[in-house]
XYZ file of C-alpha atoms in Angstrom:
676
model
C -23.691 -15.756 12.228
C -26.047 -13.015 11.017
C -27.949 -12.996 14.326
C -24.706 -12.493 16.267
C -24.143 -9.217 14.398
C -27.426 -8.012 15.884
C -26.288 -8.905 19.408
C -24.686 -5.937 21.153
C -21.318 -6.659 22.727
C -22.656 -5.354 26.063
C -24.677 -8.550 26.348
C -21.421 -10.308 27.268
C -20.365 -10.470 30.932
C -18.180 -7.656 32.297
C -18.692 -5.409 29.256
C -20.554 -2.243 30.152
C -20.968 1.017 28.211
C -17.437 2.254 28.962
C -15.779 -1.022 27.976
C -18.013 -1.212 24.898
C -16.634 2.183 23.789
C -13.112 0.777 24.021
C -14.100 -2.207 21.872
C -15.740 0.136 19.360
C -12.408 1.891 18.833
C -11.206 -1.439 17.412
C -14.225 -1.637 15.104
C -16.053 -4.108 17.375
C -19.677 -3.259 18.215
C -21.373 -6.662 18.184
C -20.726 -10.265 19.126
C -20.450 -11.102 15.427
C -17.800 -8.442 14.732
C -15.909 -9.613 17.832
C -15.713 -13.150 16.414
C -14.380 -11.666 13.169
C -11.642 -9.790 15.063
C -8.907 -12.308 14.345
C -5.691 -12.770 16.378
C -2.625 -11.041 14.925
C -0.341 -13.841 16.154
C -0.154 -16.925 18.368
C 1.990 -18.360 21.148
C 2.434 -22.121 21.001
C 2.309 -23.488 24.556
C 0.810 -26.775 23.340
C 4.004 -28.865 23.059
C 6.537 -27.729 25.659
C 10.225 -28.583 25.237
C 12.591 -30.086 27.740
C 15.329 -27.657 28.739
C 18.010 -29.359 26.645
C 15.779 -29.645 23.551
C 14.656 -26.005 23.590
C 15.979 -24.024 20.563
C 18.602 -21.564 21.799
C 17.705 -17.843 21.536
C 14.240 -18.582 20.150
C 10.991 -17.972 21.985
C 9.451 -21.267 23.031
C 7.663 -23.047 25.848
C 9.556 -25.145 28.438
C 7.974 -27.372 31.093
C 9.869 -27.569 34.393
C 9.515 -27.740 38.183
C 10.766 -24.992 40.520
C 13.598 -26.454 42.584
C 14.660 -23.365 44.519
C 14.215 -19.607 44.770
C 16.754 -17.003 45.881
C 15.681 -14.047 48.045
C 14.791 -10.897 46.061
C 17.796 -8.631 45.404
C 17.468 -4.880 44.938
C 19.869 -3.238 42.485
C 20.243 0.297 41.090
C 17.236 2.360 42.102
C 13.937 0.515 42.242
C 14.995 -2.550 40.253
C 14.305 -5.830 42.089
C 15.614 -9.137 40.715
C 14.062 -12.529 41.509
C 16.000 -15.697 40.625
C 14.580 -19.204 40.400
C 16.081 -22.565 39.497
C 13.779 -24.820 37.470
C 14.404 -28.453 36.515
C 12.785 -30.898 34.098
C 14.363 -33.893 35.908
C 17.442 -33.982 33.700
C 18.617 -30.382 33.300
C 18.331 -27.150 35.265
C 17.600 -23.603 34.086
C 18.062 -20.307 35.919
C 14.974 -18.086 35.565
C 15.320 -14.347 36.233
C 12.383 -12.002 36.850
C 12.693 -8.203 36.951
C 10.287 -6.207 39.163
C 7.752 -9.036 38.914
C 7.028 -9.595 42.564
C 3.365 -10.328 41.802
C 4.414 -13.267 39.613
C 7.115 -14.455 42.013
C 4.636 -14.517 44.910
C 2.175 -16.830 43.164
C 4.817 -19.451 42.342
C 5.424 -22.333 44.748
C 8.615 -24.302 45.241
C 8.138 -27.828 43.908
C 5.352 -26.646 41.601
C 5.452 -27.547 37.895
C 4.958 -24.711 35.418
C 5.187 -23.687 31.787
C 7.885 -21.082 31.059
C 7.448 -19.119 27.816
C 10.529 -17.195 26.702
C 13.936 -17.515 25.031
C 16.406 -20.072 26.419
C 20.033 -18.927 26.353
C 23.323 -20.587 27.261
C 25.166 -18.616 29.912
C 28.355 -19.212 31.856
C 26.407 -21.190 34.438
C 24.256 -23.225 32.046
C 20.767 -22.647 30.655
C 19.026 -19.323 31.402
C 15.684 -17.657 30.682
C 14.971 -13.996 31.465
C 11.503 -12.463 32.031
C 9.426 -15.409 30.782
C 5.663 -15.678 30.968
C 4.817 -18.372 33.530
C 1.581 -20.349 33.834
C 0.417 -23.688 35.335
C 0.842 -26.836 33.216
C -2.934 -26.966 32.755
C -2.522 -24.078 30.282
C -0.904 -26.162 27.526
C -2.510 -24.779 24.354
C -2.013 -22.468 21.380
C -2.821 -18.974 22.636
C -4.201 -16.121 20.521
C -2.492 -12.707 20.581
C -4.771 -9.780 19.731
C -3.978 -6.234 18.693
C -5.159 -4.093 21.575
C -5.134 -0.573 22.980
C -3.704 0.956 26.138
C -7.138 0.806 27.780
C -8.146 -2.634 26.486
C -5.733 -5.518 27.036
C -5.285 -8.567 24.865
C -6.420 -10.745 27.759
C -9.694 -8.816 28.062
C -10.305 -9.297 24.339
C -9.512 -13.007 24.649
C -11.964 -13.431 27.524
C -14.699 -11.672 25.542
C -14.014 -13.840 22.472
C -14.302 -17.006 24.603
C -17.771 -15.908 25.687
C -18.724 -15.044 22.104
C -17.464 -18.383 20.759
C -19.691 -20.200 23.252
C -22.698 -18.471 21.642
C -22.003 -19.883 18.185
C -25.003 -21.992 17.069
C -24.374 -25.656 16.307
C -25.730 -25.198 12.790
C -26.038 -22.090 10.608
C -25.945 -21.158 6.960
C -22.362 -21.233 5.738
C -21.639 -18.306 3.359
C -19.479 -20.512 1.118
C -21.660 -22.933 -0.874
C -21.090 -26.604 -0.103
C -19.849 -27.466 -3.597
C -17.141 -24.787 -3.436
C -16.066 -25.921 0.055
C -15.756 -29.437 -1.301
C -13.888 -28.398 -4.454
C -11.269 -26.388 -2.563
C -11.045 -28.545 0.586
C -12.387 -25.951 3.033
C -13.668 -26.575 6.547
C -17.043 -25.194 7.650
C -17.373 -21.714 9.181
C -18.093 -22.883 12.751
C -14.894 -24.939 12.897
C -12.939 -22.075 11.315
C -14.141 -19.416 13.769
C -13.423 -21.575 16.827
C -10.002 -22.676 15.652
C -8.798 -19.301 14.399
C -9.203 -18.037 17.973
C -8.514 -21.163 20.041
C -6.821 -23.777 17.833
C -7.033 -27.418 18.808
C -3.630 -27.909 17.192
C -1.400 -26.406 14.480
C -3.172 -28.248 11.659
C -6.581 -27.048 12.859
C -5.216 -23.473 12.857
C -3.939 -23.900 9.278
C -7.290 -25.299 8.144
C -9.181 -22.463 9.836
C -6.987 -19.780 8.319
C -7.160 -21.343 4.847
C -10.949 -21.262 4.941
C -11.232 -17.696 6.323
C -8.696 -16.305 3.839
C -10.594 -17.984 0.996
C -13.895 -16.599 2.280
C -12.554 -13.055 2.622
C -11.011 -13.016 -0.851
C -14.097 -14.666 -2.360
C -16.353 -11.999 -0.875
C -13.958 -9.299 -2.086
C -14.056 -10.767 -5.595
C -17.853 -10.835 -5.474
C -17.909 -7.175 -4.375
C -15.624 -6.261 -7.282
C -17.595 -8.397 -9.745
C -20.958 -6.938 -8.741
C -19.554 -3.396 -8.842
C -18.041 -4.077 -12.266
C -21.377 -5.364 -13.558
C -22.964 -2.126 -12.395
C -20.368 -0.063 -14.235
C -20.843 -1.946 -17.499
C -24.566 -1.134 -17.310
C -23.685 2.597 -17.378
C -23.368 3.429 -21.060
C -20.757 6.028 -21.967
C -20.933 8.278 -25.009
C -20.186 6.282 -28.127
C -17.720 7.995 -30.452
C -18.418 7.799 -34.162
C -14.962 8.369 -35.636
C -11.406 7.433 -34.669
C -9.072 10.423 -35.117
C -5.923 8.603 -33.952
C -4.157 8.719 -37.321
C -4.791 12.456 -37.600
C -3.303 12.970 -34.141
C -0.259 10.806 -34.848
C 0.600 12.855 -37.940
C 1.012 15.877 -35.656
C 3.475 14.188 -33.300
C 7.156 15.200 -33.521
C 8.168 11.604 -32.698
C 7.207 8.066 -33.604
C 5.174 6.289 -30.896
C 6.168 2.818 -29.717
C 4.154 -0.240 -30.669
C 3.022 -0.506 -27.039
C 1.649 3.050 -27.116
C -0.205 2.369 -30.372
C -1.697 -0.834 -28.945
C -2.988 0.895 -25.788
C -4.421 3.836 -27.774
C -6.296 1.344 -29.942
C -7.623 -0.524 -26.863
C -9.029 2.702 -25.410
C -10.549 4.052 -28.623
C -12.046 0.649 -29.448
C -13.812 0.621 -26.073
C -15.308 4.062 -26.771
C -16.585 2.885 -30.161
C -18.448 -0.133 -28.778
C -22.220 0.343 -28.580
C -23.591 0.675 -25.038
C -20.166 0.346 -23.472
C -18.160 2.518 -21.088
C -14.373 2.734 -21.359
C -13.140 1.933 -17.860
C -9.437 1.169 -18.128
C -6.264 1.243 -16.036
C -3.171 2.162 -18.054
C 0.042 1.036 -16.409
C 3.385 2.096 -17.761
C 6.835 2.304 -16.282
C 8.526 5.655 -15.745
C 9.113 7.327 -19.130
C 7.002 4.869 -21.147
C 4.868 7.616 -22.714
C 1.522 7.452 -20.888
C 0.874 11.161 -21.444
C 1.072 10.758 -25.234
C -1.423 7.883 -25.015
C -3.790 10.008 -22.924
C -3.384 12.879 -25.385
C -4.314 10.636 -28.301
C -7.488 9.426 -26.593
C -8.371 13.011 -25.572
C -7.909 14.108 -29.188
C -10.355 11.540 -30.539
C -12.883 12.238 -27.759
C -12.692 16.021 -28.284
C -12.961 15.715 -32.081
C -16.188 13.760 -31.462
C -17.625 16.698 -29.520
C -16.879 15.475 -25.985
C -15.202 17.454 -23.227
C -12.263 15.887 -21.395
C -11.148 16.306 -17.766
C -7.528 15.475 -16.920
C -6.816 15.428 -13.167
C -3.292 15.308 -11.694
C -2.343 15.106 -7.986
C -0.027 18.153 -7.858
C 0.102 21.576 -9.462
C 3.569 20.865 -10.833
C 2.312 17.759 -12.643
C -0.898 19.456 -13.803
C 1.106 22.353 -15.254
C 3.456 19.953 -16.985
C 0.535 18.108 -18.581
C -0.951 21.435 -19.645
C 2.224 22.551 -21.386
C 2.760 19.109 -22.975
C -0.767 18.862 -24.359
C -0.802 22.507 -25.468
C 2.307 21.807 -27.535
C 0.967 18.519 -28.921
C -2.363 20.134 -29.898
C -0.884 23.412 -31.176
C -2.230 22.818 -34.710
C -5.420 21.007 -33.740
C -7.780 23.889 -33.032
C -8.708 22.333 -29.680
C -9.124 24.618 -26.659
C -7.160 23.562 -23.550
C -7.221 25.260 -20.136
C -5.551 24.757 -16.745
C -7.405 25.024 -13.421
C -5.589 24.693 -10.072
C -5.795 26.180 -6.615
C -3.410 28.920 -7.751
C -5.560 30.066 -10.667
C -6.464 33.756 -10.208
C -10.127 34.477 -9.446
C -10.726 36.427 -12.670
C -9.078 33.712 -14.747
C -11.044 31.010 -12.945
C -14.306 32.854 -13.629
C -13.496 32.996 -17.337
C -12.591 29.292 -17.463
C -15.746 28.193 -15.648
C -17.916 30.262 -17.959
C -16.342 28.835 -21.112
C -16.449 25.309 -19.678
C -20.187 25.573 -19.111
C -20.841 26.798 -22.650
C -18.712 24.027 -24.143
C -15.952 26.296 -25.472
C -13.256 24.344 -23.600
C -12.418 20.914 -25.023
C -9.875 19.725 -22.435
C -9.618 20.973 -18.848
C -6.457 19.982 -16.986
C -6.190 20.516 -13.242
C -5.741 19.288 -9.709
C -8.372 18.589 -7.043
C -9.736 22.019 -8.045
C -11.662 20.154 -10.767
C -13.811 18.597 -8.036
C -15.260 21.946 -6.882
C -19.050 22.255 -7.145
C -18.817 25.295 -9.423
C -16.835 23.348 -12.039
C -19.656 22.393 -14.440
C -19.052 20.779 -17.813
C -21.269 21.115 -20.869
C -20.691 17.556 -22.115
C -18.073 15.683 -20.114
C -17.305 12.495 -22.013
C -13.828 11.423 -20.858
C -12.183 11.540 -17.419
C -8.466 10.839 -16.969
C -6.776 10.662 -13.568
C -2.999 10.514 -13.459
C -0.989 8.813 -10.698
C -4.061 6.955 -9.482
C -2.526 6.016 -6.119
C -2.765 9.696 -5.095
C -6.564 9.720 -5.418
C -9.292 7.865 -3.558
C -12.103 6.178 -5.440
C -14.507 8.799 -4.059
C -12.533 11.600 -5.723
C -12.517 9.835 -9.081
C -16.239 9.150 -8.714
C -16.907 12.827 -7.892
C -15.211 13.907 -11.108
C -17.094 11.295 -13.158
C -20.363 12.471 -11.611
C -19.927 15.779 -13.459
C -20.835 13.928 -16.665
C -23.335 11.327 -17.832
C -21.356 8.099 -17.320
C -18.211 9.474 -18.998
C -15.488 7.162 -20.234
C -12.671 6.781 -17.697
C -8.926 6.225 -17.906
C -6.798 5.788 -14.801
C -3.047 6.089 -15.328
C -0.321 4.737 -13.063
C 3.452 4.956 -13.284
C 3.653 2.690 -10.245
C 3.795 -0.876 -11.629
C 1.494 -3.211 -9.733
C 1.920 -6.998 -9.765
C -0.913 -8.630 -11.674
C -2.292 -10.435 -8.636
C -2.441 -7.190 -6.666
C -3.981 -5.316 -9.605
C -6.803 -7.887 -9.561
C -7.623 -6.840 -6.010
C -7.188 -3.097 -6.360
C -8.649 -2.691 -9.860
C -10.689 -5.793 -10.494
C -13.465 -3.675 -12.022
C -11.124 -2.124 -14.627
C -9.766 -3.404 -17.912
C -5.967 -3.371 -17.862
C -3.589 -1.949 -20.476
C 0.171 -2.108 -20.021
C 2.713 0.037 -21.887
C 5.608 -2.391 -21.687
C 8.033 -0.654 -24.047
C 10.234 2.414 -23.578
C 10.823 4.959 -26.360
C 14.054 4.381 -28.336
C 17.165 6.233 -27.212
C 16.455 6.044 -23.487
C 19.605 5.251 -21.499
C 19.491 2.771 -18.633
C 20.047 4.590 -15.325
C 22.987 3.067 -13.459
C 22.093 2.564 -9.804
C 24.408 2.215 -6.792
C 23.952 1.609 -3.061
C 26.689 3.144 -0.873
C 27.190 4.201 2.746
C 27.824 7.736 3.997
C 31.613 7.279 3.969
C 31.405 7.765 0.176
C 29.613 11.123 0.389
C 32.619 13.357 -0.403
C 33.423 11.165 -3.387
C 29.815 11.540 -4.525
C 30.090 15.331 -4.259
C 33.140 15.308 -6.517
C 31.221 13.140 -8.982
C 28.331 15.640 -8.941
C 30.695 18.600 -9.398
C 32.281 16.924 -12.432
C 28.886 16.635 -14.153
C 27.818 20.148 -13.202
C 31.010 21.452 -14.784
C 29.825 19.607 -17.897
C 26.576 21.665 -17.743
C 24.465 18.815 -16.315
C 22.079 18.958 -13.343
C 21.430 16.920 -10.190
C 18.591 16.059 -7.811
C 19.219 15.358 -4.127
C 16.279 13.837 -2.217
C 15.941 13.971 1.582
C 13.231 12.301 3.684
C 12.462 15.398 5.795
C 11.627 19.054 5.164
C 13.130 20.480 8.356
C 15.544 19.023 10.862
C 13.902 17.566 13.956
C 15.060 15.198 16.670
C 15.625 12.507 14.052
C 19.056 11.740 12.627
C 17.546 11.787 9.143
C 18.615 14.403 6.660
C 16.268 17.312 5.964
C 16.142 19.372 2.781
C 16.805 22.623 4.656
C 19.773 21.193 6.557
C 21.212 19.685 3.402
C 21.193 23.069 1.700
C 23.412 24.438 4.478
C 25.672 21.371 4.253
C 26.234 21.840 0.511
C 26.976 25.534 0.909
C 29.914 24.472 3.101
C 31.172 21.737 0.763
C 33.044 21.575 -2.529
C 29.671 22.289 -4.179
C 29.426 25.735 -2.544
C 29.797 27.597 -5.830
C 27.008 25.669 -7.545
C 23.563 27.159 -8.005
C 21.472 25.288 -5.405
C 17.721 25.455 -4.668
C 15.349 23.727 -2.238
C 11.886 22.348 -3.046
C 9.413 20.814 -0.584
C 5.709 20.476 0.100
C 5.526 23.230 2.725
C 6.340 25.911 0.153
C 3.443 27.822 -1.380
C 2.517 27.020 -5.007
C 4.126 30.181 -6.395
C 7.439 29.380 -4.681
C 7.394 25.787 -5.920
C 6.583 26.889 -9.456
C 9.440 29.412 -9.390
C 11.957 26.845 -8.120
C 10.908 24.221 -10.670
C 10.937 26.727 -13.516
C 14.472 27.737 -12.546
C 15.603 24.096 -12.489
C 13.798 23.194 -15.717
C 15.380 26.151 -17.541
C 18.863 25.189 -16.360
C 19.325 28.190 -14.064
C 19.715 25.847 -11.060
C 22.431 23.172 -10.919
C 21.290 21.174 -7.882
C 17.731 20.761 -6.658
C 17.437 19.544 -3.062
C 13.935 18.196 -2.572
C 11.629 15.919 -0.668
C 9.469 13.383 -2.520
C 7.438 16.264 -3.965
C 9.449 15.528 -7.135
C 8.468 11.831 -7.089
C 6.126 12.170 -10.045
C 5.794 14.259 -13.146
C 8.953 16.354 -13.134
C 10.620 16.174 -16.548
C 14.098 17.706 -16.842
C 16.098 15.764 -19.474
C 19.328 17.606 -18.516
C 19.249 16.160 -14.961
C 21.491 13.079 -14.947
C 22.186 12.359 -11.242
C 19.678 11.386 -8.552
C 21.197 11.230 -5.046
C 18.841 9.776 -2.397
C 19.820 10.194 1.258
C 18.512 7.777 3.932
C 17.324 5.526 1.126
C 16.107 2.914 3.604
C 13.259 5.286 4.509
C 11.606 4.907 1.108
C 9.664 2.031 -0.424
C 10.943 0.270 -3.536
C 8.221 1.686 -5.763
C 8.899 5.177 -4.428
C 12.623 4.802 -5.032
C 11.895 3.600 -8.557
C 9.709 6.663 -9.137
C 12.443 8.978 -7.851
C 15.014 7.287 -10.057
C 12.682 7.921 -12.967
C 13.331 11.666 -12.702
C 16.720 11.071 -14.366
C 17.501 9.153 -17.525
C 14.811 11.100 -19.393
C 17.167 12.294 -22.105
C 19.851 10.587 -24.170
C 22.666 11.164 -21.651
C 24.047 8.472 -19.348
C 22.376 8.866 -15.939
C 22.986 7.721 -12.374
C 20.978 7.022 -9.218
C 22.996 6.871 -5.987
C 21.268 5.617 -2.827
C 22.985 6.398 0.477
C 22.172 4.278 3.532
C 24.067 3.264 6.672
C 21.423 0.711 7.642
C 23.144 -2.632 8.303
C 20.013 -4.789 8.256
C 20.440 -7.671 5.754
C 16.762 -7.383 4.824
C 17.134 -3.671 4.096
C 20.239 -4.239 2.004
C 18.500 -6.988 0.037
C 15.551 -4.696 -0.605
C 17.648 -1.740 -1.783
C 19.851 -3.936 -3.960
C 16.777 -4.841 -5.990
C 17.013 -1.319 -7.449
C 20.666 -1.888 -8.342
C 19.839 -5.101 -10.215
C 16.919 -3.903 -12.305
C 15.218 -0.896 -13.872
C 12.114 -2.950 -14.729
C 9.321 -1.477 -12.637
C 7.192 -4.625 -12.791
C 10.068 -6.812 -11.603
C 10.682 -4.326 -8.789
C 7.002 -4.389 -7.837
C 7.036 -8.205 -7.725
C 10.159 -8.154 -5.538
C 8.571 -5.569 -3.266
C 5.577 -7.887 -2.885
C 7.840 -10.864 -2.158
C 10.053 -9.065 0.353
C 7.251 -7.442 2.316
C 5.559 -10.785 2.871
C 2.203 -11.056 4.676
C 0.581 -7.814 5.640
C -1.953 -5.185 4.707
C -2.600 -4.930 0.982
C -1.321 -1.385 0.634
C -3.804 1.390 0.359
C -6.891 -0.741 -0.167
C -9.065 1.917 1.412
C -7.901 4.664 -0.936
C -9.003 2.466 -3.812
C -12.511 2.132 -2.413
C -12.040 -1.377 -1.065
C -12.419 -2.524 2.534
C -9.371 -3.314 4.601
C -8.722 -7.039 4.633
C -8.719 -8.585 8.087
C -6.867 -11.848 7.513
C -5.655 -12.169 3.909
C -2.179 -10.873 3.096
C 0.510 -10.885 0.431
C 1.310 -14.528 1.143
C -2.214 -15.465 0.074
C -1.984 -14.296 -3.525
C -2.262 -17.872 -4.947
C -5.681 -18.119 -3.285
C -6.732 -14.958 -5.117
C -6.821 -16.750 -8.463
C -8.954 -19.532 -6.966
C -11.473 -17.102 -5.478
C -11.630 -15.109 -8.714
C -12.636 -18.271 -10.545
C -15.150 -19.229 -7.850
C -16.683 -15.731 -7.839
C -17.079 -15.740 -11.629
C -18.818 -19.118 -11.420
C -21.239 -17.891 -8.736
C -22.073 -14.596 -10.493
C -22.549 -16.251 -13.881
C -25.438 -18.274 -12.409
C -26.707 -15.710 -9.900
C -25.544 -12.118 -10.689
C -27.463 -10.585 -7.786
C -26.858 -13.412 -5.255
C -30.639 -13.703 -4.983
C -30.903 -17.497 -4.773
C -31.745 -18.947 -1.318
C -28.436 -20.828 -1.118
C -26.584 -17.519 -1.484
C -28.454 -15.685 1.286
C -25.584 -15.945 3.805
C -23.071 -15.026 1.107
C -25.064 -11.914 0.174
C -25.117 -10.906 3.854
C -21.304 -11.083 3.987
C -20.956 -9.138 0.716
C -23.209 -6.384 2.048
C -21.294 -6.360 5.317
C -17.988 -5.926 3.484
C -19.414 -3.202 1.261
C -20.817 -1.351 4.275
C -17.315 -1.238 5.781
C -15.999 0.539 2.670
C -15.740 4.129 3.900
C -14.943 5.460 0.435
C -17.563 3.675 -1.665
């Protein structure tokens, strides 16, 4: 296969420079990459049905002979209808074509054809509208490729057929023979041919099984080799654990889960020649910030500087105020650096940072600026990891000498997915909520209940409580979705007109957003209408109602994050999702939120309901986009993890001759990682 990656795609017939440019837009620049451009779906023309046996209203292939054809009939404007009667010898089927004169003209009466479409039962018997029609010699399983407006699926298929003919009879298989035998995998040549042009359904299944295994195995090897490289980078070893001293300053008692995770982090930093490199997962309100503060305290007391990066100014400011309060009696120096920091203030901060007079610097992407230079950066913490790419985290770490790293996430990730996205990190889970937290009651309703909801909100506002209302848009466009600006006008003409209402969205400048949030946090605003800018980090314990309009537009994890903005105090809280979407799948998905407040259960359900597809955001985590593996292949992930560990334990650098082809594929995957 390696030689085919060196063969330019223009060496195939009918592919010149212009056509090659169109292929390149799909990431195809060689014969080898063309063969790795897998079909997105298939059409099964291999076993045609008789007319009577065809499943009603389902796309399928029917074999029949054209008995008669009616003259073309022109209706409304330029629409031309062509009607045919086809028979399989026992039953007849009316076939209707719309504006397909080119197809009609190449059909012959008495000729036998394959009709690919949905059979329906009409008043006059069986019918099929706008089918694909081909000669009976075309019985096969056909590949369907993702294509562009200038490059058709058929053109891609023709190119792949040429490329497949160039496959050598024998070549080095990337997967070692013993692993293929252990897991019952076919060889690569068979897999490549049958993933594009399957001999039958079983051959397609065997081909896909092997290629999914190979892709996940190579991914696991990439992660394993990268992880080995990280462990060779030795972070600063701390001499003393100051956790107990920090805990005595807390105004509350931490949970056992918080204490366990603090100990895991500090223990890593105390190991000789070892770098803390840990993902801390915790559901909304589980106390991740207190854990981060504890680790920062010990690091700073050992003479190390800490960088704490948050994705938004609102969240960065909140962390700054929280840590300033927690460390008020510690003697540690904490500063905040964001895009809104005044020039004179920024100059002062940068100067003190360089001289080592700042122990903890909290900020946004502003921390990544070239002029932000630390004296002795020993610990890097990034909050809400899904908002940052691996390159951004690496850029911050590069400001120190292999500093310890903590990545925090309030978005629970199923274990199998965490293996893919963070296979090079140790994992800590805060699986306990602080005592006194009330469960947020969650409801799914349609828009007919909106006035009743408003009365419910008014009742709580009269009791001096506050409310969030989340809309999917900032401004009203052609869409029927609610916008924050439009909703403000709606409320000012409702029974809530006398309430103190404010709007918050991402298009506002930082000063405006800060002013609005300060007003809401201090209780001067009753209702905050917002977009998902409030998804993370906003902490207003007096807010007890979260109303989400057009809830179907948000993912389950996002909805769970939004719900987490309420229920942060000791008062009973509510999340009300409004959706008029009648899709059973959508209702099932949204009802998951009504059944559970467990973020990890919700994440597992999200994984189950989404089914096969792109593993979300792999590129932002510094991993290549997977071409064939999907959510349905998670069981294979455990197998490939085991296989990868076995390979790397015997050959960490894949330098043995039998791993030459495997190393080529690992390097090819790593080279496709745009963020690494």
